Amino acid sequence: MVSAPPFGGGRTGPWALVPPGTWKMPVPWFLLSLALGRSPMVLSLEKLMGPQDTARCSPGLSCHLWDGDVLCLPGSIVSAPGPVLVPTRLQTELVLRCHQETDCDLCVRVAIHLAVHAFLQAQVVLSFQAYPTARCVLLEVQVRAALAQPGQSVGSVVFDCFEAALGAEVRLWSYTQPRYQKELNLTQQLPALPWLSVSADGDDVHLVLDVSEEQHFGLSLYWNQVQGPTKPWWHSNLTGPQNITLNHTDLFPCLCIQVWPLEPDSVRTSLCPFREDPRAHRNLWRAARLRLLPPRGWQLNAPCSLLAEATLCWQAPGGGPCQSLVPPLSRANVTVNKTLQLPLLNAHPNLCVQVSSWEKLQLQECLWADSLGALKDDMLLVETRGPQDNRSLCALEPSGCTPLLSRASTRAARLGEQLLQDLQSGQCLQLWEDDLRALWACPMDKYVHQRWALVWLACLLLASVLFLLFLFKKDHVKAAPRGRAALLLYSAEDSGFERLVGALASALCQLPLRVAVDLWSRRELSAQGPLAWFHAQRRQTLQDGGVVVLLFSPGAVALCHEWLQDGAAASAPHGPHDAFAASLSCVLPDFLQGRAPGRYVGAYFDGLLHSEAVPALFRSVPVFSLPSQLPDFLGTLQGPAAPRPGRLGERAKQVSRALQPALDQLLQAPGAPGAPGDCTRDGT
């Protein structure tokens, strides 16, 4: 006696072992009518009263159904010792098994047609599966000797019945015990609820629910994640019919839809229609966030599982591609939303992680630069170990890995002997090793200093001469102030708010201040990506003694709250120029670790936000309301170079006049933001 295979994987065919037993989901009578009443073939289904299974035979046969299910055990075909009865064909019919007149379940009736192979009696196993149900029953059948002609059909046995759910795929097997021939098998798809359809219209997707006006039902949208439980996104109880519109930015490959009537023990219909949608896959990568976690951890956050590979690379200062390293990370698929460890002995700010999909680079992060400092001008040495303690060394450069002590014209070749001495004297940091290879980071600062010492001396001499010339001039030459650097960060919510930020940035440039804002760097932002652009601007601003200005808005406050509550970036897809969302992974650690005072300033606009809406974490630095507190704001931005109070007041009036038209236009626009509220967005 052998069983049907487990549904959806593992061994298939009747050799897959499963335990006996039946799992049952009651289906209300009106749902069966809804599902089956539209087909002219099943307008009227026969009803079976009572829960007992039964078997009956055609005339000339006698049959007996064993009590209860039997274990389905593996077996193989054996030679028949004489004539036997064998199954020749399977047929199914849908019937209803009713516990009460209006409490019925869908049931599959099976007819087994038999013929004489050589004998007059058989034990016939009937195996059934419809996820998650798996059953095996045993029928004993006999035929009168007068009908026992070899090769001739002698009748059939009807079994009532195997219960199954609407929309299920059922699989049937039949064979004798012992098995004298190959088993019969049959697969059948049962009718499903005709409720839900999905259609596309341009950028919009419509969910059409064809339900009667009196029908109350629940609708749920959720992310069906491979790792971990499903994550709900939206749920509502509705009354049919309904036509619900989703924007194309809401689509993800794992976005699924579930609908069910608001009745006890109702069956639920589920659909995941966007698994192959190119827009859904683009949205998924826009929503994905790569985080490096000290000391040597990393994590890829995304609302769905990703078919991606991660590699370790070395990012040299001055730009250029990040060069892939040994050891590569696991080439297996990346597990999202799970912290993984990098195979390193020591961390280094130049070490980065790249995530690729289908050989296309999707994400790259070098976030250790915030905890370990800026990128270093170190030389990465790759050591290869051979037999008998032989080893070779090469230096990783943009042109490739240059062997030390070679005659190449690269910097590593010119300094090969010195680098080898540094390695032997313990001045290089070992990043990783195994039995065959190792990675070393060797500082290059002293060689840069030696090379440029004469140049610096010449520059100092020239500067001294120029200084003496200035002293002998009769007229005093006053150099125009260069101005302090200021980097403006804001959440790009709409075009009106961007115009307001642009007006503020233009007015600050007249103070003078050296202002950086992503509105003026869209080409660089598209080429580098928001995070890389922000890293470069933040590093340059702080190195020049400047200040980073956080412009709070309702959208910015919502993003900050999501970070503070979840410890991860919001998973909603952001625009290609949204530097604020990308920068939170670096800004928040500065505030959490007490490095923000003196480097950050906060501001919000009158009428758009209340001061209490700014998260308490950010109030460790001055936060100003604009334009009402413009004099104090400008004084803080300019720092020690701020002019006298009277002059500062005049400049504040100039900035206010530049801001007010854009602020008034934004406040008068329909749907203008007011006090901050909840920001419902799709994300991880």
XYZ file of C-alpha atoms in Angstrom:
684
model
C 0.000 0.000 0.000
C 1.562 3.277 -1.104
C 0.716 6.916 -0.649
C 0.321 10.017 -2.768
C 3.209 12.552 -2.772
C 3.333 15.552 -0.478
C 1.926 18.630 -2.253
C 4.399 21.044 -3.805
C 7.785 19.317 -3.593
C 9.873 16.376 -2.374
C 9.468 12.932 -3.891
C 6.573 12.584 -6.337
C 4.441 9.653 -7.352
C 3.036 6.996 -5.076
C 6.391 6.276 -3.402
C 6.364 9.439 -1.218
C 5.491 8.506 2.349
C 2.959 10.646 4.272
C 1.056 9.992 7.499
C -2.606 9.079 7.361
C -5.327 11.454 8.340
C -7.535 14.142 6.885
C -7.526 17.915 7.391
C -10.866 19.586 6.788
C -11.906 23.204 6.156
C -15.718 23.671 6.276
C -17.155 25.663 3.360
C -20.490 27.496 3.846
C -23.288 26.480 1.504
C -23.669 29.901 -0.167
C -19.957 29.821 -1.165
C -20.422 26.461 -2.867
C -23.428 27.894 -4.697
C -21.394 30.931 -5.744
C -18.468 28.814 -6.967
C -20.422 26.031 -8.647
C -23.699 27.636 -9.701
C -22.260 29.417 -12.746
C -21.221 26.228 -14.524
C -24.009 24.484 -16.526
C -22.263 21.181 -15.797
C -22.728 21.398 -12.012
C -25.988 23.256 -11.538
C -27.256 20.476 -9.288
C -24.891 18.342 -7.209
C -25.892 15.147 -5.488
C -25.946 15.427 -1.693
C -24.574 12.748 0.604
C -25.863 12.913 4.161
C -23.579 11.936 7.025
C -19.812 11.845 7.523
C -19.189 8.121 6.750
C -17.217 6.941 3.711
C -18.922 4.221 1.664
C -18.195 1.937 -1.299
C -20.568 0.204 -3.723
C -19.994 -2.150 -6.648
C -21.564 -2.682 -10.043
C -23.629 -5.898 -10.535
C -21.549 -9.044 -10.555
C -18.995 -7.673 -8.052
C -18.883 -7.693 -4.297
C -16.764 -5.186 -2.378
C -15.850 -4.233 1.160
C -14.314 -0.947 2.423
C -11.910 -1.355 5.314
C -12.702 0.758 8.358
C -10.574 3.897 8.644
C -7.635 4.985 6.547
C -4.653 2.736 6.035
C -0.972 3.571 6.106
C 0.486 4.221 2.678
C 3.663 2.171 2.501
C 6.206 1.937 -0.327
C 6.065 -1.028 -2.609
C 7.178 -2.301 -5.986
C 5.583 -4.243 -8.848
C 5.585 -8.043 -8.436
C 4.614 -10.872 -10.768
C 1.078 -12.169 -10.344
C 0.927 -15.839 -9.260
C -2.279 -16.277 -11.295
C -5.331 -14.335 -12.514
C -5.990 -11.064 -10.600
C -8.389 -8.139 -10.724
C -6.667 -4.841 -11.602
C -7.859 -1.199 -11.953
C -8.063 -0.019 -15.567
C -9.539 3.489 -15.368
C -10.360 6.236 -12.829
C -13.296 8.632 -12.999
C -14.266 11.463 -10.625
C -17.468 13.351 -9.905
C -18.117 16.328 -7.606
C -20.755 15.722 -4.937
C -21.686 17.396 -1.661
C -21.247 15.802 1.759
C -23.748 17.433 4.089
C -23.772 17.305 7.878
C -26.998 19.348 7.836
C -29.169 20.496 4.957
C -27.249 23.790 4.510
C -23.858 22.697 5.912
C -22.109 20.894 3.061
C -18.554 20.326 1.917
C -17.261 19.752 -1.578
C -16.409 16.089 -2.075
C -14.721 14.039 -4.845
C -16.438 10.742 -5.750
C -14.083 8.206 -7.378
C -15.105 5.346 -9.694
C -12.543 2.569 -10.277
C -13.098 0.412 -13.367
C -11.745 -3.151 -13.060
C -10.749 -5.912 -15.430
C -9.610 -9.510 -14.978
C -5.889 -9.790 -15.365
C -5.750 -13.325 -14.110
C -7.547 -13.783 -10.800
C -10.948 -13.325 -9.255
C -10.153 -11.240 -6.173
C -8.121 -8.045 -5.462
C -7.238 -5.657 -2.697
C -7.350 -2.202 -4.337
C -5.626 0.796 -2.742
C -7.078 4.225 -3.519
C -4.745 7.127 -2.621
C -5.880 10.772 -2.570
C -4.159 14.101 -2.018
C -5.342 17.742 -2.082
C -3.072 19.996 -0.033
C -2.964 19.618 2.938
C -5.078 16.430 2.866
C -3.552 12.999 2.226
C -5.549 9.756 2.575
C -5.348 6.098 1.554
C -8.285 3.661 1.698
C -8.380 -0.099 0.989
C -11.150 -1.855 -0.956
C -11.587 -5.646 -1.195
C -13.313 -6.673 -4.461
C -14.473 -10.106 -5.719
C -16.052 -11.206 -8.993
C -18.062 -14.314 -9.822
C -16.181 -17.010 -11.717
C -18.613 -16.792 -14.638
C -17.449 -13.235 -15.358
C -13.721 -13.933 -14.949
C -12.557 -13.766 -18.563
C -8.890 -12.558 -18.946
C -8.627 -9.025 -20.355
C -12.389 -8.382 -20.015
C -13.920 -5.508 -18.013
C -16.006 -6.831 -15.144
C -17.446 -3.609 -13.665
C -16.509 -0.813 -11.298
C -16.346 0.232 -7.661
C -17.562 3.665 -6.514
C -16.039 5.264 -3.403
C -17.790 8.139 -1.547
C -15.820 10.274 -0.992
C -12.685 12.474 -0.501
C -13.397 15.959 0.805
C -11.492 18.863 -0.824
C -11.486 22.652 -0.786
C -12.653 24.978 -3.545
C -9.882 25.719 -6.028
C -7.754 22.779 -4.857
C -5.725 20.534 -7.137
C -6.494 16.902 -6.311
C -4.338 13.883 -7.207
C -5.524 10.279 -7.238
C -3.665 6.946 -7.500
C -5.060 3.415 -7.635
C -3.205 0.080 -7.574
C -3.521 -3.396 -6.166
C -1.942 -4.885 -3.081
C 0.416 -6.561 -3.846
C 1.110 -4.364 -6.869
C 0.790 -6.356 -10.083
C 0.994 -3.465 -12.564
C 1.825 0.234 -12.764
C -0.560 2.405 -10.769
C -3.304 4.535 -12.338
C -3.143 8.274 -11.623
C -5.376 11.274 -12.196
C -4.949 15.025 -11.474
C -7.947 17.375 -11.347
C -8.381 21.099 -10.624
C -11.518 21.883 -8.629
C -13.463 25.097 -9.336
C -12.392 28.241 -7.430
C -14.255 31.290 -6.190
C -14.807 33.635 -9.180
C -14.305 36.792 -7.151
C -11.038 38.535 -7.912
C -9.448 39.790 -11.122
C -6.467 42.087 -11.716
C -6.153 44.479 -14.655
C -3.649 47.202 -15.622
C -4.429 50.645 -17.038
C -1.278 52.692 -17.679
C 0.471 53.279 -14.365
C -2.527 52.061 -12.329
C -3.533 48.524 -11.373
C -7.208 47.732 -10.712
C -8.461 45.016 -8.359
C -11.981 44.130 -9.512
C -14.074 42.184 -6.990
C -17.210 40.795 -8.621
C -19.374 40.323 -5.531
C -23.071 40.975 -5.042
C -24.117 44.233 -3.390
C -25.327 42.442 -0.259
C -22.112 40.502 0.234
C -19.739 41.646 3.017
C -16.165 40.491 2.655
C -12.644 41.132 3.917
C -9.773 42.234 1.710
C -6.120 42.057 2.756
C -2.926 43.074 0.942
C 0.238 41.562 2.376
C 3.854 40.725 1.578
C 4.373 36.976 1.278
C 7.984 36.635 2.418
C 10.001 33.456 1.918
C 11.980 34.148 5.115
C 9.759 34.754 8.114
C 5.999 35.242 8.434
C 3.854 37.197 6.006
C 3.763 40.941 6.655
C 0.360 42.699 6.389
C 0.222 46.008 4.536
C -3.472 46.943 4.226
C -6.729 45.396 5.432
C -10.356 46.462 5.233
C -13.855 45.033 5.527
C -15.886 46.011 2.447
C -19.230 45.488 0.746
C -19.257 44.360 -2.889
C -18.792 45.060 -5.664
C -15.487 46.969 -5.480
C -12.913 48.378 -7.923
C -9.725 49.243 -6.008
C -6.848 51.125 -7.674
C -3.181 50.590 -6.814
C -0.407 52.862 -8.062
C 2.426 51.148 -9.917
C 4.808 52.294 -7.160
C 2.889 50.067 -4.708
C 3.712 46.885 -6.592
C 6.212 44.319 -5.306
C 6.836 40.741 -6.500
C 5.663 39.344 -3.156
C 2.556 41.553 -2.891
C -0.423 39.194 -2.520
C -4.163 39.729 -2.279
C -6.517 37.733 -0.097
C -10.327 37.991 -0.094
C -12.937 36.135 1.948
C -16.602 36.501 2.944
C -17.268 37.742 6.449
C -18.799 34.448 7.535
C -17.615 31.906 10.119
C -15.090 29.344 8.810
C -15.045 30.921 5.363
C -12.530 29.846 2.739
C -10.002 32.501 1.633
C -8.965 33.141 -1.949
C -5.322 34.247 -2.363
C -3.569 35.653 -5.410
C 0.018 36.896 -5.950
C -0.218 38.457 -9.445
C 2.950 40.586 -9.545
C 5.711 37.956 -9.263
C 6.876 38.525 -12.861
C 5.939 42.216 -13.192
C 9.056 44.264 -14.204
C 7.695 47.334 -12.368
C 7.390 45.324 -9.165
C 11.018 44.181 -9.406
C 12.220 47.767 -10.053
C 10.260 48.972 -7.008
C 11.773 46.211 -4.907
C 15.339 47.301 -5.657
C 14.461 50.958 -5.036
C 13.096 49.942 -1.635
C 16.061 47.732 -0.717
C 18.554 49.139 1.799
C 22.048 47.794 2.496
C 23.407 48.392 6.011
C 26.839 47.662 7.426
C 26.706 46.982 11.162
C 29.765 47.339 13.408
C 32.003 45.603 13.980
C 31.733 43.285 10.936
C 28.053 42.656 10.258
C 25.867 43.551 7.283
C 22.203 43.339 6.454
C 20.059 43.728 3.337
C 16.592 45.080 4.149
C 13.778 44.601 1.637
C 10.035 43.859 1.747
C 10.507 40.719 -0.411
C 13.125 38.075 -0.920
C 15.735 39.008 -3.524
C 17.604 36.932 -6.075
C 20.950 38.619 -5.456
C 24.625 37.998 -4.730
C 26.892 39.978 -2.397
C 30.626 40.606 -2.826
C 33.312 42.360 -0.789
C 35.220 45.170 -2.533
C 37.905 47.804 -1.911
C 37.041 51.470 -2.514
C 40.098 53.672 -3.035
C 39.797 57.409 -2.302
C 39.256 59.689 -5.262
C 36.402 57.743 -6.833
C 36.656 54.959 -9.368
C 34.970 51.558 -9.251
C 35.049 49.455 -6.100
C 37.382 46.524 -6.850
C 36.152 43.020 -5.969
C 38.190 41.120 -3.400
C 38.974 37.654 -2.247
C 37.392 36.239 -0.261
C 34.070 36.647 -2.088
C 31.020 36.420 0.087
C 28.742 33.428 -0.247
C 27.490 33.129 -3.828
C 24.193 31.764 -2.552
C 21.119 33.955 -2.609
C 21.188 36.789 -0.097
C 18.858 36.362 2.878
C 17.014 39.637 3.386
C 16.311 41.224 6.789
C 18.895 39.011 8.486
C 22.223 40.116 9.956
C 25.165 38.330 8.335
C 28.823 38.391 9.315
C 31.685 39.340 7.015
C 34.673 36.952 7.039
C 37.131 39.610 8.243
C 39.747 39.804 10.974
C 39.648 43.624 11.088
C 37.367 46.297 9.668
C 38.621 49.107 7.418
C 36.813 52.200 6.053
C 37.752 51.280 2.457
C 36.008 47.892 2.664
C 32.544 47.929 1.082
C 29.774 45.495 0.215
C 28.204 45.301 -3.234
C 24.902 43.581 -4.002
C 24.255 42.518 -7.605
C 21.336 40.921 -9.429
C 21.710 39.256 -12.832
C 25.289 40.644 -12.999
C 24.017 44.228 -12.561
C 25.262 46.236 -9.584
C 22.249 47.307 -7.515
C 23.605 48.493 -4.135
C 26.944 49.447 -2.606
C 27.646 50.680 0.908
C 30.838 51.709 2.750
C 29.114 52.921 5.914
C 32.082 52.106 8.151
C 33.528 55.438 7.038
C 31.305 57.064 9.697
C 32.691 54.992 12.547
C 36.258 54.451 11.295
C 36.797 57.760 9.522
C 37.127 58.793 5.897
C 38.584 56.619 3.136
C 42.313 56.071 3.629
C 45.110 56.224 1.064
C 46.208 52.709 2.022
C 47.658 50.137 -0.361
C 45.896 46.765 -0.329
C 48.294 43.823 -0.644
C 47.054 40.398 -1.761
C 49.191 37.532 -0.465
C 49.066 34.123 -2.162
C 50.600 31.200 -0.274
C 52.066 28.180 -2.030
C 53.708 24.916 -0.944
C 56.871 24.940 1.183
C 56.046 28.363 2.640
C 56.390 30.070 -0.742
C 54.353 33.222 -1.061
C 53.804 35.971 -3.613
C 52.522 39.514 -3.059
C 50.748 41.931 -5.365
C 49.262 45.381 -4.733
C 45.674 46.100 -5.793
C 45.609 49.120 -8.123
C 43.062 50.396 -10.689
C 45.031 48.649 -13.448
C 44.971 45.308 -11.621
C 47.072 43.535 -9.002
C 50.686 44.670 -9.524
C 53.399 42.223 -8.300
C 55.777 43.794 -5.788
C 59.376 44.253 -6.981
C 58.168 44.391 -10.594
C 59.387 46.884 -13.186
C 55.963 48.375 -13.842
C 55.544 52.147 -13.792
C 52.848 52.146 -11.120
C 53.138 53.546 -7.623
C 53.073 50.083 -6.028
C 55.989 48.909 -8.202
C 58.086 51.983 -7.365
C 57.489 51.477 -3.648
C 57.613 47.670 -3.739
C 60.651 47.229 -1.486
C 59.386 49.703 1.104
C 55.943 48.038 1.164
C 57.554 44.648 1.643
C 59.591 46.015 4.586
C 56.451 47.547 6.098
C 54.700 44.183 5.878
C 57.598 42.337 7.502
C 57.935 44.929 10.302
C 54.248 44.702 11.265
C 53.163 48.144 10.003
C 50.380 46.675 7.797
C 46.937 45.627 9.096
C 45.784 42.106 8.269
C 42.162 42.168 7.091
C 41.580 38.506 6.257
C 43.344 35.177 5.735
C 42.823 31.505 5.035
C 45.239 28.655 4.264
C 46.047 29.970 0.786
C 45.520 33.740 0.798
C 45.581 36.867 2.951
C 44.750 40.584 2.630
C 46.860 43.404 4.138
C 46.248 47.163 4.265
C 49.517 49.168 4.307
C 49.502 52.935 5.110
C 50.906 55.193 2.378
C 50.878 58.526 4.243
C 54.620 58.627 4.933
C 55.492 58.001 1.287
C 53.165 60.745 0.157
C 54.791 63.100 2.680
C 58.295 62.194 1.517
C 57.438 62.684 -2.130
C 55.837 66.032 -1.653
C 58.231 67.450 0.962
C 60.232 69.423 -1.594
C 57.067 70.602 -3.280
C 55.699 71.862 0.016
C 58.989 73.591 0.779
C 58.891 75.357 -2.575
C 55.293 76.388 -1.949
C 56.164 77.779 1.486
C 59.051 79.767 -0.015
C 56.797 81.157 -2.704
C 54.154 82.041 -0.135
C 56.743 83.883 1.934
C 57.820 85.942 -1.057
C 54.241 86.812 -1.871
C 53.594 87.767 1.734
C 56.578 90.165 1.694
C 55.297 91.730 -1.487
C 51.956 92.368 0.131
C 53.649 94.002 3.105
C 55.380 96.495 0.828
C 52.187 97.491 -0.952
C 50.829 100.920 0.001
C 47.200 99.990 -0.610
C 45.676 97.371 1.623
C 44.283 94.470 -0.359
C 41.360 92.883 1.396
C 40.425 89.396 0.293
C 36.769 88.662 -0.047
C 35.524 86.207 2.558
C 35.090 82.699 1.244
C 32.098 81.971 3.436
C 31.242 78.996 5.613
C 29.980 75.742 4.016
C 26.362 74.625 4.599
C 24.779 71.367 3.349
C 20.946 71.469 3.189
C 19.076 68.150 3.630
C 15.319 67.891 3.119
C 12.687 65.323 2.189
C 11.503 65.851 -1.406
C 7.753 65.756 -0.774
C 6.396 67.855 -3.658
C 7.371 70.558 -6.140
C 6.086 73.374 -3.884
C 8.349 72.376 -0.994
C 11.305 72.014 -3.363
C 10.705 75.596 -4.618
C 10.727 76.783 -0.999
C 14.034 74.980 -0.325
C 15.481 76.424 -3.543
C 14.506 79.953 -2.477
C 16.201 79.450 0.912
C 19.383 78.052 -0.677
C 19.616 80.947 -3.165
C 19.125 83.527 -0.414
C 21.797 81.939 1.813
C 24.320 82.141 -1.032
C 24.099 85.948 -0.818
C 25.265 86.151 2.834
C 27.835 84.765 1.779
C 27.598 81.053 2.495
C 28.797 78.143 0.355
C 25.578 76.177 0.024
C 25.246 72.585 -1.220
C 21.768 71.191 -1.957
C 20.696 68.241 -4.100
C 18.437 70.519 -6.218
C 21.584 71.934 -7.819
C 23.351 68.579 -8.241
C 20.797 66.379 -10.007
C 23.280 65.209 -12.644
C 25.811 64.167 -9.981
C 23.019 62.558 -7.962
C 21.882 60.464 -10.945
C 25.445 59.401 -11.714
C 26.607 58.629 -8.147
C 23.348 57.758 -6.376
C 21.887 59.722 -3.399
C 23.968 57.976 -0.714
C 27.330 58.373 -2.436
C 26.556 62.023 -3.215
C 25.586 62.703 0.417
C 28.727 60.982 1.761
C 30.976 63.171 -0.408
C 29.140 66.418 0.418
C 28.940 65.693 4.162
C 32.620 64.793 4.381
C 33.667 67.952 2.482
C 31.350 70.198 4.508
C 32.571 68.948 7.888
C 36.227 68.970 6.828
C 35.825 72.661 5.897
C 34.343 73.434 9.327
C 30.837 73.813 7.904
C 27.441 72.705 9.163
C 24.739 70.285 7.977
C 21.220 71.814 8.008
C 18.284 69.396 8.542
C 15.080 70.977 7.136
C 12.196 69.218 8.903
C 8.860 68.736 7.148
C 5.965 66.319 7.775
C 7.539 63.780 5.406
C 10.989 64.158 6.973
C 9.551 63.705 10.475
C 7.734 60.538 9.344
C 10.946 59.098 7.902
C 12.821 59.862 11.129
C 10.139 58.173 13.249
C 10.284 55.038 11.071
C 14.038 54.872 11.533
C 13.841 55.429 15.283
C 11.085 52.839 15.741
C 12.293 50.117 13.380
C 16.082 50.642 13.429
C 16.071 50.436 9.628
C 15.322 52.628 6.682
C 11.736 52.773 5.498
C 11.226 50.265 2.788
C 9.030 52.442 0.585
C 10.644 53.231 -2.744
C 12.213 56.684 -2.832
C 12.948 58.888 -5.805
C 16.328 58.769 -7.530
C 17.197 62.227 -6.088
C 16.009 61.780 -2.481
C 19.220 62.438 -0.543
C 17.382 62.906 2.791
C 16.064 59.315 2.917
C 19.482 58.004 1.915
C 21.312 60.121 4.496
C 19.440 58.956 7.600
C 21.686 55.902 7.976
C 24.599 58.311 8.622
C 22.840 61.221 10.316
C 21.125 59.195 13.051
C 24.345 57.576 14.386
C 25.865 61.059 14.848
C 22.915 62.058 17.060
C 22.735 58.728 18.894
C 26.479 58.830 19.690
C 26.567 62.513 20.684
C 28.597 63.751 17.687
C 25.924 66.099 16.340
C 26.439 69.351 18.386
C 28.501 71.850 16.442
C 28.057 69.901 13.187
C 24.265 69.990 12.681
C 21.511 72.638 12.809
C 17.772 72.005 12.485
C 15.069 74.204 10.972
C 11.405 74.072 9.968
C 9.051 76.527 8.249
C 6.302 78.507 9.983
C 2.863 77.089 9.235
C 4.129 73.762 7.905
C 5.221 72.164 11.177
C 5.012 72.699 14.951
C 8.156 72.728 17.039
C 6.865 69.767 19.089
C 6.781 67.647 15.936
C 10.573 67.600 15.633
C 11.741 64.287 17.200
C 13.353 64.825 20.613
C 16.586 63.166 19.471
C 17.255 66.058 17.081
C 16.712 68.763 19.683
C 20.231 68.195 20.980
C 21.233 70.801 18.376
C 19.647 74.256 17.791
C 16.333 74.023 15.897
C 14.930 77.265 14.419
C 11.576 78.270 12.980
C 11.776 80.120 9.652
C 11.362 82.936 8.890
C 10.446 84.045 12.438
C 13.853 83.063 13.889
C 15.975 83.930 10.866
C 18.482 86.242 12.702
C 19.456 83.501 15.181
C 19.487 80.901 12.385
C 21.808 82.982 10.188
C 24.084 83.770 13.122
C 24.462 80.063 13.886
C 25.171 79.216 10.240
C 27.872 81.862 9.854
C 29.473 81.039 13.210
C 32.415 83.225 14.295
C 32.249 85.115 11.004
C 28.709 86.383 11.695
C 28.342 90.201 11.297
C 27.118 92.654 13.941
C 23.505 92.269 15.152
C 22.333 95.238 13.077
C 23.879 93.866 9.896
C 22.583 90.386 10.735
C 19.043 91.778 11.025
C 19.287 93.350 7.579
C 20.409 90.061 6.062
C 17.566 88.235 7.828
C 15.067 90.647 6.207
C 16.570 89.947 2.800
C 16.273 86.199 3.282
C 12.710 86.549 4.605
C 11.661 88.553 1.541
C 13.062 85.794 -0.679
C 11.317 83.026 1.287
C 7.854 84.495 1.873
C 6.349 84.197 -1.659
C 7.300 80.529 -1.956
C 6.060 79.815 1.598
C 2.731 81.612 1.003
C 2.196 79.724 -2.258
C 2.841 76.386 -0.550
C 0.511 77.161 2.388
C -2.302 78.210 0.032
C -2.012 75.143 -2.208
C -4.794 72.479 -1.945
C -3.781 69.715 0.433
C -0.957 71.766 1.913
C 0.723 70.029 4.868
C -0.063 71.260 8.299
C 0.691 69.650 11.630
C 2.641 66.422 11.177
C 0.671 63.229 11.022
C 1.148 59.577 10.305
C 2.795 58.836 7.009
C 1.483 55.534 5.666
C 3.902 54.123 3.167
C 4.775 50.692 1.848
C 8.113 49.379 3.103
C 9.891 46.822 5.029
